[in-house]
Amino acid sequence: MSKQVWIEMIGLQRLIYSLWYFFRPPWDRGISPPELMDFIQHHPPGRAFDLGCGTGTNVITLARNGWEATGVDFAWPAIRLAREKARCAGVKADFFVDEVAHPRQVTGVFDLVLDIGCYHGLNLMQSRDYVRNLERLLSPTGTYLMYGFFKSPGSSGPGLSEESLALLMDRFYLIERVNGTERGWRPSAWFTFRRTSILAGDQNLERRV
């Protein structure tokens, strides 16, 4: 596949993705997953960054629980809806139209970086940029919480691969992996990474899976 054809395909995919937000995207369920709620329950508020935030459900959940929360998405209709939802919810949160692989409109570091179903949609070149910027954005003691489904064998479509997971494993410490299925049939997993290794005294919590 030529570079030009690939660029055109990506552009078409983005257009379709953005147009979904004029209706109700099947992935936008309007509720925060229990994995995020469990994290919020067991960690003090800090700065949180949602990569691929969609209409802002999880950013708003974090803000309601005392977090300074920011979200980015390349789909401007999603960001428009996210800002309106935050206003109606009466919470302060920041939303930007930006690229998840190299966000340019956020500054500083974050105690939590959240990615639900975004990293698995990147190609390998984008994944490399994403991981480099994740390293820049995550605080020294920060947590990266990521959900994704796995690439089907022989497929050229989206999904986590050995290569994309290796990029993360080379830069971050895997604390936990919980396997599951996407929509009841496609293998998926929740991953918890730390920027640095678990401190002495908490090393029994670290699990490389």
C-alpha positions in Angstrom: 0.0 0.0 0.0 1.4 3.4 -1.0 1.9 6.2 1.6 -0.7 8.3 -0.3 -3.3 5.6 -0.2 -2.7 5.0 3.5 -3.1 8.7 4.2 -6.3 8.8 2.3 -7.7 5.7 4.2 -6.8 7.3 7.5 -8.5 10.5 6.5 -11.7 8.6 5.5 -11.7 6.6 8.8 -11.4 9.9 10.8 -14.2 11.5 8.8 -16.5 8.5 9.5 -15.5 8.5 13.2 -16.2 12.2 13.5 -19.6 11.9 11.7 -20.7 9.3 14.2 -20.9 12.0 16.9 -23.8 13.6 15.1 -25.7 10.5 16.1 -24.8 8.1 19.0 -21.5 6.2 18.5 -21.8 2.6 19.6 -18.7 3.0 21.8 -20.0 6.1 23.6 -22.0 4.4 26.4 -22.1 7.4 28.7 -20.8 5.6 31.8 -17.4 5.3 33.3 -16.0 1.7 33.5 -15.6 0.0 36.9 -11.8 -0.1 36.4 -11.7 3.7 36.4 -14.1 3.9 39.3 -11.9 1.5 41.3 -8.8 3.6 40.5 -10.5 6.8 41.7 -11.6 5.1 44.9 -8.1 4.0 45.8 -6.0 7.0 44.7 -6.1 10.7 45.9 -7.1 13.3 43.3 -4.4 14.8 41.1 -4.0 15.7 37.4 -5.6 13.4 34.9 -5.4 13.3 31.1 -7.8 11.3 28.9 -6.4 10.4 25.5 -9.2 10.0 23.0 -11.8 11.3 25.4 -14.8 11.3 23.1 -17.7 13.2 24.6 -15.9 13.5 27.9 -17.7 11.0 30.1 -14.6 9.9 32.0 -13.1 13.4 32.2 -16.3 14.6 33.8 -16.3 11.6 36.2 -12.7 12.4 37.3 -13.6 16.1 37.7 -16.6 15.2 39.9 -14.2 13.3 42.1 -11.8 16.2 42.7 -9.4 15.6 39.8 -8.0 18.4 37.6 -9.1 16.7 34.4 -8.2 17.2 30.7 -9.3 15.4 27.6 -8.3 15.4 23.9 -9.8 13.9 20.8 -9.3 14.6 17.1 -13.0 14.6 16.5 -14.3 18.2 17.0 -17.9 17.2 17.3 -17.0 15.0 20.2 -15.1 17.8 21.9 -18.0 20.2 21.3 -20.3 17.7 23.1 -17.8 17.1 25.9 -17.7 20.8 26.7 -21.5 21.1 26.7 -21.7 18.0 29.0 -19.2 19.4 31.4 -21.1 22.7 31.5 -24.4 21.0 32.2 -22.7 18.8 34.9 -21.3 22.0 36.6 -17.7 20.8 36.6 -14.5 22.4 35.4 -12.7 20.4 32.8 -10.5 21.2 29.8 -11.1 19.7 26.4 -9.0 20.2 23.2 -9.2 19.0 19.6 -5.7 17.4 19.4 -3.8 14.4 18.3 -3.4 11.6 20.9 0.0 10.5 19.5 1.5 14.0 19.9 -0.8 16.3 21.9 0.4 19.9 21.6 -2.2 21.8 23.7 -1.5 20.4 27.1 1.4 21.3 29.4 2.9 19.8 32.6 2.7 16.2 33.8 -0.2 14.1 34.9 -0.8 11.6 37.8 -3.1 9.6 35.6 -3.1 9.1 31.9 -6.2 7.2 30.7 -6.7 5.6 27.3 -9.9 3.5 26.7 -9.8 2.2 23.2 -7.4 4.6 21.5 -3.9 3.2 21.5 -5.1 0.0 19.8 -6.2 2.1 16.8 -2.8 3.5 16.0 -0.3 2.1 13.5 3.2 1.3 14.6 4.7 4.7 13.6 1.9 6.5 15.5 2.4 4.2 18.5 6.1 5.2 18.7 5.1 8.9 18.8 2.4 8.1 21.3 4.8 6.3 23.7 7.4 9.0 23.5 4.8 11.6 24.4 3.3 9.5 27.1 6.7 9.3 28.8 6.8 13.1 28.7 3.2 13.6 30.0 3.2 11.0 32.8 4.6 12.2 36.2 7.5 10.2 37.8 5.0 8.4 40.1 2.1 8.5 37.6 -0.2 5.7 36.4 -1.1 4.9 32.9 -4.5 3.0 32.7 -5.2 1.6 29.2 -7.9 -0.6 27.7 -7.7 -2.1 24.2 -8.6 -5.1 22.1 -6.1 -7.4 20.3 -5.4 -7.5 16.7 -7.0 -10.6 15.0 -4.4 -13.0 13.6 -3.5 -12.1 10.0 -5.5 -8.9 10.2 -4.2 -5.5 9.0 -7.0 -3.7 11.0 -6.8 -2.1 14.4 -5.8 -3.9 17.6 -3.0 -4.3 20.1 -0.1 -6.3 18.7 3.1 -7.7 20.2 5.0 -4.8 18.8 2.7 -2.1 20.2 2.7 -3.7 23.6 6.5 -4.1 23.5 6.8 -0.3 23.0 5.0 0.3 26.3 6.9 -2.5 28.1 10.2 -1.0 27.1 9.4 2.4 28.7 7.0 1.6 31.6 6.5 -0.9 34.4 3.5 -3.2 34.0 1.6 -3.5 37.3 -1.4 -5.4 36.2 -3.1 -7.0 33.2 -6.7 -8.2 33.3 -7.8 -10.1 30.3 -11.4 -10.0 29.0 -13.4 -9.8 25.8 -14.6 -7.0 23.7 -18.4 -7.3 23.1 -18.2 -10.9 24.3 -16.0 -12.3 21.6 -12.8 -10.3 20.8 -9.9 -10.7 23.2 -9.1 -7.5 25.1 -7.4 -6.4 28.3 -7.0 -3.7 30.8 -3.4 -2.7 31.5 -2.0 -0.7 34.5 1.4 0.7 34.0 3.6 2.9 36.2 6.2 5.4 35.0 8.6 4.2 37.6 8.9 0.9 39.5 7.0 0.3 42.6 8.7 1.8 45.6 10.4 -0.4 48.2 7.8 -1.8 50.5 5.2 -2.0 47.8 7.0 -4.4 45.5 4.7 -7.2 46.2 2.1 -5.2 44.2 4.0 -5.3 41.0 2.9 -8.1 38.6 4.4 -8.6 35.2 1.8 -10.6 33.3 
